[in-house]
Amino acid sequence: MSEAKTDKPRVPAVEGWFTMGEAPALLGTRCLGCSTIFFPRETVACRNPACRSTRFEEVPLSRRGTLWSYTTAYYQPPAPYISDEPFQPYSIAAVELAAEKMTVLGQVPQGFPADSLRVGMEMELVIDRLYEDEKNEYVTWKWQPVAGPSSDNGGAA
């Protein structure tokens, strides 16, 4: 849903956090001791206080989930965040993943303003432009409504 088109190579803004392609997915880790799933990935020690494991396997996470809450950022986050100039406000969605039942934050693509979102709607993961430089277009995951924009604002903002 990015309005800017470029011929530059698309590269992840953060390596190893998601896959790209027809069916992109966030990449989490599952503790091999207690099966707890983490996103972002865990690589040092399980955060479950009842588990002492330090072994993990990479797992793709659900591509869909339910909008749990959302808001709109009207100010530019400080560095190291990078955005295009001039800064454009954007919505942020908290989505509960369908299988893992964990909540993951992510931007909502331009074209889906906060008044088109409602708590409980189905969202899906998409890969979209974050910013670009002279060489590349940097992309990240975002949460997009499955059914498209809605005029019913039945949730928080």
Tab-separated table of N, CA and C in Angstrom:
chain	number	residue	atom	x	y	z
A	1	MET	N	0.812	-1.203	0.000
A	1	MET	CA	0.000	0.000	0.000
A	1	MET	C	0.848	1.256	0.000
A	2	SER	N	2.121	1.110	-0.290
A	2	SER	CA	2.985	2.267	-0.323
A	2	SER	C	2.676	3.117	-1.541
A	3	GLU	N	2.588	4.413	-1.340
A	3	GLU	CA	2.283	5.296	-2.460
A	3	GLU	C	3.507	5.577	-3.318
A	4	ALA	N	4.701	5.447	-2.765
A	4	ALA	CA	5.913	5.710	-3.512
A	4	ALA	C	6.352	4.447	-4.236
A	5	LYS	N	6.655	4.555	-5.504
A	5	LYS	CA	7.139	3.423	-6.289
A	5	LYS	C	8.580	3.688	-6.658
A	6	THR	N	9.382	2.635	-6.610
A	6	THR	CA	10.782	2.766	-6.924
A	6	THR	C	11.257	1.482	-7.599
A	7	ASP	N	12.345	1.587	-8.348
A	7	ASP	CA	12.960	0.417	-8.963
A	7	ASP	C	14.113	-0.110	-8.123
A	8	LYS	N	14.342	0.496	-6.978
A	8	LYS	CA	15.442	0.082	-6.112
A	8	LYS	C	15.145	-1.281	-5.499
A	9	PRO	N	16.192	-2.046	-5.194
A	9	PRO	CA	15.980	-3.335	-4.525
A	9	PRO	C	15.270	-3.140	-3.180
A	10	ARG	N	14.334	-4.063	-2.887
A	10	ARG	CA	13.632	-4.053	-1.596
A	10	ARG	C	14.424	-4.912	-0.626
A	11	VAL	N	14.827	-4.350	0.477
A	11	VAL	CA	15.587	-5.088	1.487
A	11	VAL	C	14.934	-4.872	2.848
A	12	PRO	N	15.047	-5.873	3.727
A	12	PRO	CA	14.459	-5.716	5.064
A	12	PRO	C	15.138	-4.591	5.841
A	13	ALA	N	14.355	-3.785	6.537
A	13	ALA	CA	14.916	-2.740	7.396
A	13	ALA	C	15.652	-3.375	8.573
A	14	VAL	N	15.195	-4.553	9.005
A	14	VAL	CA	15.846	-5.315	10.065
A	14	VAL	C	15.964	-6.749	9.569
A	15	GLU	N	17.187	-7.230	9.415
A	15	GLU	CA	17.414	-8.591	8.914
A	15	GLU	C	16.964	-9.633	9.934
A	16	GLY	N	16.323	-10.679	9.411
A	16	GLY	CA	16.007	-11.831	10.235
A	16	GLY	C	14.735	-11.753	11.040
A	17	TRP	N	13.968	-10.682	10.897
A	17	TRP	CA	12.740	-10.553	11.680
A	17	TRP	C	11.511	-10.997	10.906
A	18	PHE	N	11.614	-11.098	9.578
A	18	PHE	CA	10.473	-11.514	8.777
A	18	PHE	C	10.968	-12.035	7.440
A	19	THR	N	10.097	-12.813	6.789
A	19	THR	CA	10.386	-13.294	5.451
A	19	THR	C	9.701	-12.368	4.461
A	20	MET	N	10.150	-12.422	3.213
A	20	MET	CA	9.533	-11.618	2.158
A	20	MET	C	9.018	-12.580	1.092
A	21	GLY	N	8.195	-12.110	0.191
A	21	GLY	CA	7.684	-12.960	-0.863
A	21	GLY	C	6.170	-12.974	-0.872
A	22	GLU	N	5.600	-13.992	-1.519
A	22	GLU	CA	4.145	-14.070	-1.684
A	22	GLU	C	3.410	-14.169	-0.361
A	23	ALA	N	3.951	-14.901	0.577
A	23	ALA	CA	3.305	-15.088	1.877
A	23	ALA	C	4.305	-14.748	2.986
A	24	PRO	N	4.559	-13.469	3.192
A	24	PRO	CA	5.552	-13.090	4.206
A	24	PRO	C	5.090	-13.492	5.601
A	25	ALA	N	6.067	-13.712	6.471
A	25	ALA	CA	5.756	-14.091	7.849
A	25	ALA	C	6.794	-13.506	8.793
A	26	LEU	N	6.351	-13.189	10.004
A	26	LEU	CA	7.293	-12.821	11.048
A	26	LEU	C	8.033	-14.079	11.477
A	27	LEU	N	9.292	-13.923	11.883
A	27	LEU	CA	10.081	-15.048	12.349
A	27	LEU	C	10.294	-14.927	13.847
A	28	GLY	N	9.776	-15.895	14.573
A	28	GLY	CA	9.964	-15.935	16.014
A	28	GLY	C	10.860	-17.107	16.362
A	29	THR	N	11.000	-17.337	17.649
A	29	THR	CA	11.732	-18.518	18.107
A	29	THR	C	10.869	-19.244	19.125
A	30	ARG	N	11.016	-20.572	19.148
A	30	ARG	CA	10.330	-21.415	20.128
A	30	ARG	C	11.389	-22.027	21.034
A	31	CYS	N	11.189	-21.899	22.329
A	31	CYS	CA	12.103	-22.507	23.291
A	31	CYS	C	11.967	-24.028	23.192
A	32	LEU	N	13.082	-24.727	23.074
A	32	LEU	CA	13.058	-26.185	22.981
A	32	LEU	C	12.849	-26.832	24.350
A	33	GLY	N	12.892	-26.039	25.412
A	33	GLY	CA	12.645	-26.587	26.746
A	33	GLY	C	11.193	-26.529	27.167
A	34	CYS	N	10.503	-25.425	26.842
A	34	CYS	CA	9.128	-25.243	27.335
A	34	CYS	C	8.140	-24.875	26.233
A	35	SER	N	8.598	-24.719	25.002
A	35	SER	CA	7.771	-24.399	23.829
A	35	SER	C	7.227	-22.971	23.817
A	36	THR	N	7.680	-22.112	24.715
A	36	THR	CA	7.267	-20.709	24.682
A	36	THR	C	7.795	-20.072	23.397
A	37	ILE	N	6.938	-19.287	22.761
A	37	ILE	CA	7.313	-18.620	21.512
A	37	ILE	C	7.606	-17.150	21.800
A	38	PHE	N	8.652	-16.636	21.135
A	38	PHE	CA	9.071	-15.253	21.347
A	38	PHE	C	9.123	-14.497	20.026
A	39	PHE	N	8.738	-13.254	20.082
A	39	PHE	CA	8.958	-12.311	18.987
A	39	PHE	C	9.155	-10.950	19.612
A	40	PRO	N	10.235	-10.209	19.287
A	40	PRO	CA	11.329	-10.660	18.438
A	40	PRO	C	11.991	-11.906	19.012
A	41	ARG	N	12.772	-12.529	18.158
A	41	ARG	CA	13.389	-13.793	18.499
A	41	ARG	C	14.249	-13.703	19.750
A	42	GLU	N	14.297	-14.804	20.461
A	42	GLU	CA	15.155	-14.921	21.640
A	42	GLU	C	16.344	-15.781	21.256
A	43	THR	N	17.546	-15.406	21.707
A	43	THR	CA	18.745	-16.171	21.352
A	43	THR	C	19.624	-16.492	22.552
A	44	VAL	N	19.311	-15.920	23.711
A	44	VAL	CA	20.209	-16.086	24.857
A	44	VAL	C	19.654	-17.102	25.855
A	45	ALA	N	18.523	-16.783	26.468
A	45	ALA	CA	17.936	-17.653	27.488
A	45	ALA	C	16.426	-17.457	27.487
A	46	CYS	N	15.721	-18.526	27.793
A	46	CYS	CA	14.260	-18.472	27.834
A	46	CYS	C	13.817	-17.468	28.904
A	47	ARG	N	12.837	-16.656	28.553
A	47	ARG	CA	12.321	-15.654	29.496
A	47	ARG	C	11.261	-16.222	30.424
A	48	ASN	N	10.881	-17.470	30.223
A	48	ASN	CA	9.928	-18.126	31.121
A	48	ASN	C	10.659	-18.424	32.426
A	49	PRO	N	10.228	-17.834	33.557
A	49	PRO	CA	10.953	-18.039	34.821
A	49	PRO	C	11.010	-19.500	35.256
A	50	ALA	N	10.130	-20.359	34.733
A	50	ALA	CA	10.126	-21.771	35.115
A	50	ALA	C	10.999	-22.620	34.188
A	51	CYS	N	11.684	-21.997	33.243
A	51	CYS	CA	12.472	-22.747	32.256
A	51	CYS	C	13.904	-22.226	32.245
A	52	ARG	N	14.857	-23.114	32.126
A	52	ARG	CA	16.269	-22.725	32.117
A	52	ARG	C	16.926	-22.990	30.768
A	53	SER	N	16.119	-23.263	29.750
A	53	SER	CA	16.671	-23.611	28.439
A	53	SER	C	17.352	-22.412	27.774
A	54	THR	N	18.344	-22.744	26.973
A	54	THR	CA	19.026	-21.742	26.145
A	54	THR	C	19.013	-22.174	24.681
A	55	ARG	N	18.152	-23.147	24.364
A	55	ARG	CA	18.077	-23.657	23.000
A	55	ARG	C	16.740	-23.251	22.376
A	56	PHE	N	16.809	-22.816	21.109
A	56	PHE	CA	15.627	-22.304	20.417
A	56	PHE	C	15.616	-22.792	18.981
A	57	GLU	N	14.440	-22.823	18.416
A	57	GLU	CA	14.301	-23.076	16.981
A	57	GLU	C	13.502	-21.921	16.370
A	58	GLU	N	13.842	-21.596	15.139
A	58	GLU	CA	13.144	-20.530	14.425
A	58	GLU	C	11.795	-21.053	13.963
A	59	VAL	N	10.747	-20.226	14.129
A	59	VAL	CA	9.412	-20.612	13.685
A	59	VAL	C	8.745	-19.421	12.993
A	60	PRO	N	8.081	-19.676	11.857
A	60	PRO	CA	7.275	-18.609	11.258
A	60	PRO	C	6.001	-18.444	12.085
A	61	LEU	N	5.578	-17.215	12.274
A	61	LEU	CA	4.390	-16.931	13.093
A	61	LEU	C	3.170	-16.743	12.203
A	62	SER	N	2.006	-16.750	12.799
A	62	SER	CA	0.753	-16.569	12.068
A	62	SER	C	0.803	-15.305	11.230
A	63	ARG	N	0.275	-15.402	10.028
A	63	ARG	CA	0.219	-14.237	9.138
A	63	ARG	C	-1.040	-13.406	9.382
A	64	ARG	N	-1.972	-13.955	10.130
A	64	ARG	CA	-3.220	-13.233	10.414
A	64	ARG	C	-3.491	-13.202	11.909
A	65	GLY	N	-4.319	-12.240	12.293
A	65	GLY	CA	-4.697	-12.124	13.680
A	65	GLY	C	-5.835	-11.142	13.830
A	66	THR	N	-6.164	-10.840	15.076
A	66	THR	CA	-7.285	-9.970	15.404
A	66	THR	C	-6.766	-8.646	15.947
A	67	LEU	N	-7.327	-7.550	15.449
A	67	LEU	CA	-6.923	-6.225	15.936
A	67	LEU	C	-7.352	-6.093	17.388
A	68	TRP	N	-6.381	-5.949	18.260
A	68	TRP	CA	-6.607	-5.871	19.699
A	68	TRP	C	-6.751	-4.406	20.132
A	69	SER	N	-5.949	-3.520	19.534
A	69	SER	CA	-6.027	-2.086	19.803
A	69	SER	C	-5.237	-1.351	18.727
A	70	TYR	N	-5.368	-0.048	18.693
A	70	TYR	CA	-4.623	0.745	17.717
A	70	TYR	C	-4.576	2.197	18.157
A	71	THR	N	-3.652	2.921	17.554
A	71	THR	CA	-3.521	4.350	17.812
A	71	THR	C	-2.848	4.975	16.596
A	72	THR	N	-2.720	6.280	16.617
A	72	THR	CA	-2.035	6.978	15.536
A	72	THR	C	-0.879	7.785	16.118
A	73	ALA	N	0.297	7.663	15.496
A	73	ALA	CA	1.486	8.419	15.893
A	73	ALA	C	1.512	9.702	15.074
A	74	TYR	N	1.393	10.834	15.762
A	74	TYR	CA	1.381	12.132	15.072
A	74	TYR	C	2.734	12.834	15.142
A	75	TYR	N	3.703	12.207	15.820
A	75	TYR	CA	5.044	12.803	15.875
A	75	TYR	C	6.067	11.780	15.403
A	76	GLN	N	7.182	12.253	14.890
A	76	GLN	CA	8.235	11.381	14.383
A	76	GLN	C	9.023	10.794	15.546
A	77	PRO	N	9.104	9.476	15.620
A	77	PRO	CA	9.912	8.864	16.686
A	77	PRO	C	11.374	9.290	16.557
A	78	PRO	N	12.108	9.320	17.669
A	78	PRO	CA	13.527	9.715	17.617
A	78	PRO	C	14.376	8.644	16.954
A	79	ALA	N	15.614	9.011	16.584
A	79	ALA	CA	16.573	8.061	16.014
A	79	ALA	C	16.760	6.914	17.004
A	80	PRO	N	16.972	5.718	16.543
A	80	PRO	CA	17.384	5.332	15.204
A	80	PRO	C	16.238	5.168	14.209
A	81	TYR	N	15.005	5.505	14.583
A	81	TYR	CA	13.899	5.404	13.642
A	81	TYR	C	14.179	6.316	12.443
A	82	ILE	N	13.898	5.807	11.268
A	82	ILE	CA	14.102	6.563	10.035
A	82	ILE	C	12.783	6.605	9.287
A	83	SER	N	12.420	7.775	8.814
A	83	SER	CA	11.205	7.893	8.004
A	83	SER	C	11.466	8.902	6.902
A	84	ASP	N	10.554	8.904	5.948
A	84	ASP	CA	10.646	9.883	4.882
A	84	ASP	C	10.349	11.269	5.427
A	85	GLU	N	10.834	12.282	4.711
A	85	GLU	CA	10.534	13.677	5.039
A	85	GLU	C	9.617	14.234	3.972
A	86	PRO	N	8.611	14.970	4.281
A	86	PRO	CA	8.186	15.278	5.641
A	86	PRO	C	7.518	14.065	6.286
A	87	PHE	N	7.582	14.025	7.595
A	87	PHE	CA	6.987	12.937	8.357
A	87	PHE	C	5.474	12.917	8.146
A	88	GLN	N	4.955	11.711	7.919
A	88	GLN	CA	3.511	11.528	7.779
A	88	GLN	C	3.006	10.707	8.955
A	89	PRO	N	1.979	11.189	9.673
A	89	PRO	CA	1.416	10.372	10.760
A	89	PRO	C	1.009	8.995	10.228
A	90	TYR	N	1.068	8.002	11.099
A	90	TYR	CA	0.698	6.639	10.713
A	90	TYR	C	0.020	5.954	11.890
A	91	SER	N	-0.800	4.970	11.562
A	91	SER	CA	-1.464	4.200	12.610
A	91	SER	C	-0.592	3.014	12.997
A	92	ILE	N	-0.714	2.613	14.255
A	92	ILE	CA	-0.013	1.460	14.804
A	92	ILE	C	-1.067	0.493	15.312
A	93	ALA	N	-0.956	-0.762	14.913
A	93	ALA	CA	-1.912	-1.784	15.319
A	93	ALA	C	-1.261	-2.767	16.279
A	94	ALA	N	-2.021	-3.174	17.290
A	94	ALA	CA	-1.634	-4.282	18.163
A	94	ALA	C	-2.511	-5.455	17.752
A	95	VAL	N	-1.887	-6.483	17.185
A	95	VAL	CA	-2.624	-7.610	16.616
A	95	VAL	C	-2.314	-8.881	17.397
A	96	GLU	N	-3.381	-9.552	17.849
A	96	GLU	CA	-3.216	-10.844	18.513
A	96	GLU	C	-3.133	-11.917	17.435
A	97	LEU	N	-1.993	-12.607	17.380
A	97	LEU	CA	-1.771	-13.619	16.347
A	97	LEU	C	-2.738	-14.783	16.521
A	98	ALA	N	-3.237	-15.295	15.400
A	98	ALA	CA	-4.279	-16.318	15.409
A	98	ALA	C	-3.865	-17.574	16.171
A	99	ALA	N	-2.705	-18.122	15.910
A	99	ALA	CA	-2.315	-19.384	16.538
A	99	ALA	C	-1.578	-19.180	17.855
A	100	GLU	N	-0.687	-18.208	17.918
A	100	GLU	CA	0.188	-18.036	19.081
A	100	GLU	C	-0.482	-17.278	20.211
A	101	LYS	N	-1.539	-16.524	19.923
A	101	LYS	CA	-2.261	-15.704	20.908
A	101	LYS	C	-1.340	-14.714	21.605
A	102	MET	N	-0.300	-14.280	20.909
A	102	MET	CA	0.571	-13.226	21.416
A	102	MET	C	0.297	-11.968	20.604
A	103	THR	N	0.524	-10.800	21.192
A	103	THR	CA	0.221	-9.545	20.529
A	103	THR	C	1.502	-8.939	19.970
A	104	VAL	N	1.444	-8.568	18.688
A	104	VAL	CA	2.592	-7.987	17.999
A	104	VAL	C	2.184	-6.633	17.428
A	105	LEU	N	2.982	-5.614	17.723
A	105	LEU	CA	2.729	-4.274	17.195
A	105	LEU	C	3.290	-4.143	15.795
A	106	GLY	N	2.696	-3.277	15.014
A	106	GLY	CA	3.209	-2.973	13.691
A	106	GLY	C	2.449	-1.790	13.111
A	107	GLN	N	3.089	-1.119	12.188
A	107	GLN	CA	2.422	-0.014	11.511
A	107	GLN	C	1.291	-0.542	10.646
A	108	VAL	N	0.369	0.347	10.328
A	108	VAL	CA	-0.700	0.073	9.377
A	108	VAL	C	-0.334	0.837	8.107
A	109	PRO	N	-0.421	0.208	6.919
A	109	PRO	CA	-0.037	0.917	5.688
A	109	PRO	C	-0.831	2.209	5.491
A	110	GLN	N	-0.196	3.185	4.822
A	110	GLN	CA	-0.920	4.395	4.438
A	110	GLN	C	-2.133	3.952	3.620
A	111	GLY	N	-3.214	4.650	3.720
A	111	GLY	CA	-4.433	4.261	3.022
A	111	GLY	C	-5.421	3.570	3.941
A	112	PHE	N	-4.993	3.267	5.174
A	112	PHE	CA	-5.876	2.683	6.177
A	112	PHE	C	-5.822	3.575	7.424
A	113	PRO	N	-6.493	4.723	7.402
A	113	PRO	CA	-6.454	5.634	8.549
A	113	PRO	C	-7.152	5.021	9.766
A	114	ALA	N	-6.878	5.580	10.930
A	114	ALA	CA	-7.423	5.041	12.181
A	114	ALA	C	-8.941	4.922	12.142
A	115	ASP	N	-9.620	5.862	11.462
A	115	ASP	CA	-11.082	5.775	11.468
A	115	ASP	C	-11.613	4.657	10.568
A	116	SER	N	-10.723	3.940	9.865
A	116	SER	CA	-11.148	2.780	9.087
A	116	SER	C	-10.914	1.479	9.858
A	117	LEU	N	-10.315	1.581	11.059
A	117	LEU	CA	-10.003	0.400	11.864
A	117	LEU	C	-11.051	0.221	12.949
A	118	ARG	N	-11.253	-1.013	13.381
A	118	ARG	CA	-12.101	-1.275	14.535
A	118	ARG	C	-11.566	-2.510	15.269
A	119	VAL	N	-11.610	-2.450	16.580
A	119	VAL	CA	-11.140	-3.559	17.405
A	119	VAL	C	-11.922	-4.815	17.032
A	120	GLY	N	-11.222	-5.916	16.881
A	120	GLY	CA	-11.839	-7.195	16.554
A	120	GLY	C	-11.772	-7.562	15.082
A	121	MET	N	-11.397	-6.615	14.230
A	121	MET	CA	-11.334	-6.929	12.803
A	121	MET	C	-10.116	-7.813	12.506
A	122	GLU	N	-10.221	-8.607	11.445
A	122	GLU	CA	-9.132	-9.487	11.052
A	122	GLU	C	-8.070	-8.680	10.309
A	123	MET	N	-6.825	-8.907	10.675
A	123	MET	CA	-5.688	-8.211	10.077
A	123	MET	C	-4.736	-9.257	9.507
A	124	GLU	N	-3.999	-8.852	8.464
A	124	GLU	CA	-2.982	-9.738	7.926
A	124	GLU	C	-1.678	-8.997	7.752
A	125	LEU	N	-0.601	-9.766	7.811
A	125	LEU	CA	0.738	-9.211	7.693
A	125	LEU	C	1.059	-8.938	6.229
A	126	VAL	N	1.591	-7.764	5.951
A	126	VAL	CA	2.073	-7.409	4.629
A	126	VAL	C	3.461	-6.793	4.791
A	127	ILE	N	4.238	-6.824	3.722
A	127	ILE	CA	5.545	-6.171	3.720
A	127	ILE	C	5.385	-4.869	2.954
A	128	ASP	N	5.827	-3.763	3.548
A	128	ASP	CA	5.586	-2.455	2.952
A	128	ASP	C	6.794	-1.548	3.199
A	129	ARG	N	6.861	-0.531	2.418
A	129	ARG	CA	7.956	0.442	2.461
A	129	ARG	C	8.015	1.154	3.809
A	130	LEU	N	9.240	1.290	4.337
A	130	LEU	CA	9.477	2.107	5.512
A	130	LEU	C	10.163	3.407	5.109
A	131	TYR	N	11.244	3.291	4.314
A	131	TYR	CA	11.961	4.456	3.798
A	131	TYR	C	12.895	3.981	2.694
A	132	GLU	N	13.573	4.907	2.042
A	132	GLU	CA	14.569	4.515	1.055
A	132	GLU	C	15.755	5.452	1.114
A	133	ASP	N	16.892	4.957	0.619
A	133	ASP	CA	18.076	5.796	0.467
A	133	ASP	C	18.517	5.717	-0.985
A	134	GLU	N	19.762	6.068	-1.280
A	134	GLU	CA	20.235	6.091	-2.654
A	134	GLU	C	20.257	4.701	-3.290
A	135	LYS	N	20.440	3.651	-2.460
A	135	LYS	CA	20.620	2.303	-2.988
A	135	LYS	C	19.382	1.425	-2.926
A	136	ASN	N	18.650	1.487	-1.826
A	136	ASN	CA	17.599	0.510	-1.547
A	136	ASN	C	16.301	1.142	-1.054
A	137	GLU	N	15.255	0.348	-1.206
A	137	GLU	CA	13.994	0.633	-0.527
A	137	GLU	C	13.940	-0.311	0.676
A	138	TYR	N	13.832	0.224	1.874
A	138	TYR	CA	13.810	-0.578	3.080
A	138	TYR	C	12.365	-0.845	3.460
A	139	VAL	N	12.085	-2.125	3.735
A	139	VAL	CA	10.716	-2.530	4.021
A	139	VAL	C	10.626	-3.148	5.409
A	140	THR	N	9.412	-3.185	5.927
A	140	THR	CA	9.141	-3.813	7.212
A	140	THR	C	7.756	-4.433	7.168
A	141	TRP	N	7.390	-5.168	8.212
A	141	TRP	CA	6.048	-5.737	8.268
A	141	TRP	C	5.061	-4.661	8.719
A	142	LYS	N	3.860	-4.788	8.233
A	142	LYS	CA	2.764	-3.924	8.660
A	142	LYS	C	1.511	-4.775	8.760
A	143	TRP	N	0.517	-4.273	9.466
A	143	TRP	CA	-0.758	-4.964	9.633
A	143	TRP	C	-1.822	-4.254	8.819
A	144	GLN	N	-2.444	-4.998	7.930
A	144	GLN	CA	-3.448	-4.443	7.024
A	144	GLN	C	-4.783	-5.155	7.261
A	145	PRO	N	-5.904	-4.409	7.290
A	145	PRO	CA	-7.204	-5.076	7.437
A	145	PRO	C	-7.436	-6.056	6.282
A	146	VAL	N	-7.961	-7.232	6.596
A	146	VAL	CA	-8.244	-8.235	5.572
A	146	VAL	C	-9.401	-7.767	4.703
A	147	ALA	N	-10.413	-7.174	5.324
A	147	ALA	CA	-11.613	-6.773	4.594
A	147	ALA	C	-11.503	-5.390	3.986
A	148	GLY	N	-10.412	-4.666	4.215
A	148	GLY	CA	-10.257	-3.330	3.678
A	148	GLY	C	-10.796	-2.277	4.618
A	149	PRO	N	-10.734	-1.011	4.213
A	149	PRO	CA	-11.175	0.092	5.071
A	149	PRO	C	-12.636	-0.042	5.469
A	150	SER	N	-12.942	0.393	6.687
A	150	SER	CA	-14.303	0.365	7.204
A	150	SER	C	-14.672	1.744	7.715
A	151	SER	N	-15.932	2.114	7.622
A	151	SER	CA	-16.391	3.400	8.160
A	151	SER	C	-16.892	3.250	9.583
A	152	ASP	N	-17.022	2.006	10.081
A	152	ASP	CA	-17.492	1.751	11.437
A	152	ASP	C	-16.308	1.740	12.380
A	153	ASN	N	-16.194	2.712	13.251
A	153	ASN	CA	-15.087	2.796	14.189
A	153	ASN	C	-15.526	2.240	15.530
A	154	GLY	N	-15.642	0.939	15.635
A	154	GLY	CA	-16.123	0.307	16.855
A	154	GLY	C	-15.040	0.033	17.871
A	155	GLY	N	-13.981	0.776	17.895
A	155	GLY	CA	-12.918	0.481	18.847
A	155	GLY	C	-12.213	1.712	19.336
A	156	ALA	N	-11.087	1.463	19.945
A	156	ALA	CA	-10.290	2.521	20.552
A	156	ALA	C	-9.492	3.258	19.500
A	157	ALA	N	-8.960	4.343	19.886
A	157	ALA	CA	-8.048	5.100	19.040
A	157	ALA	C	-7.024	5.785	19.901
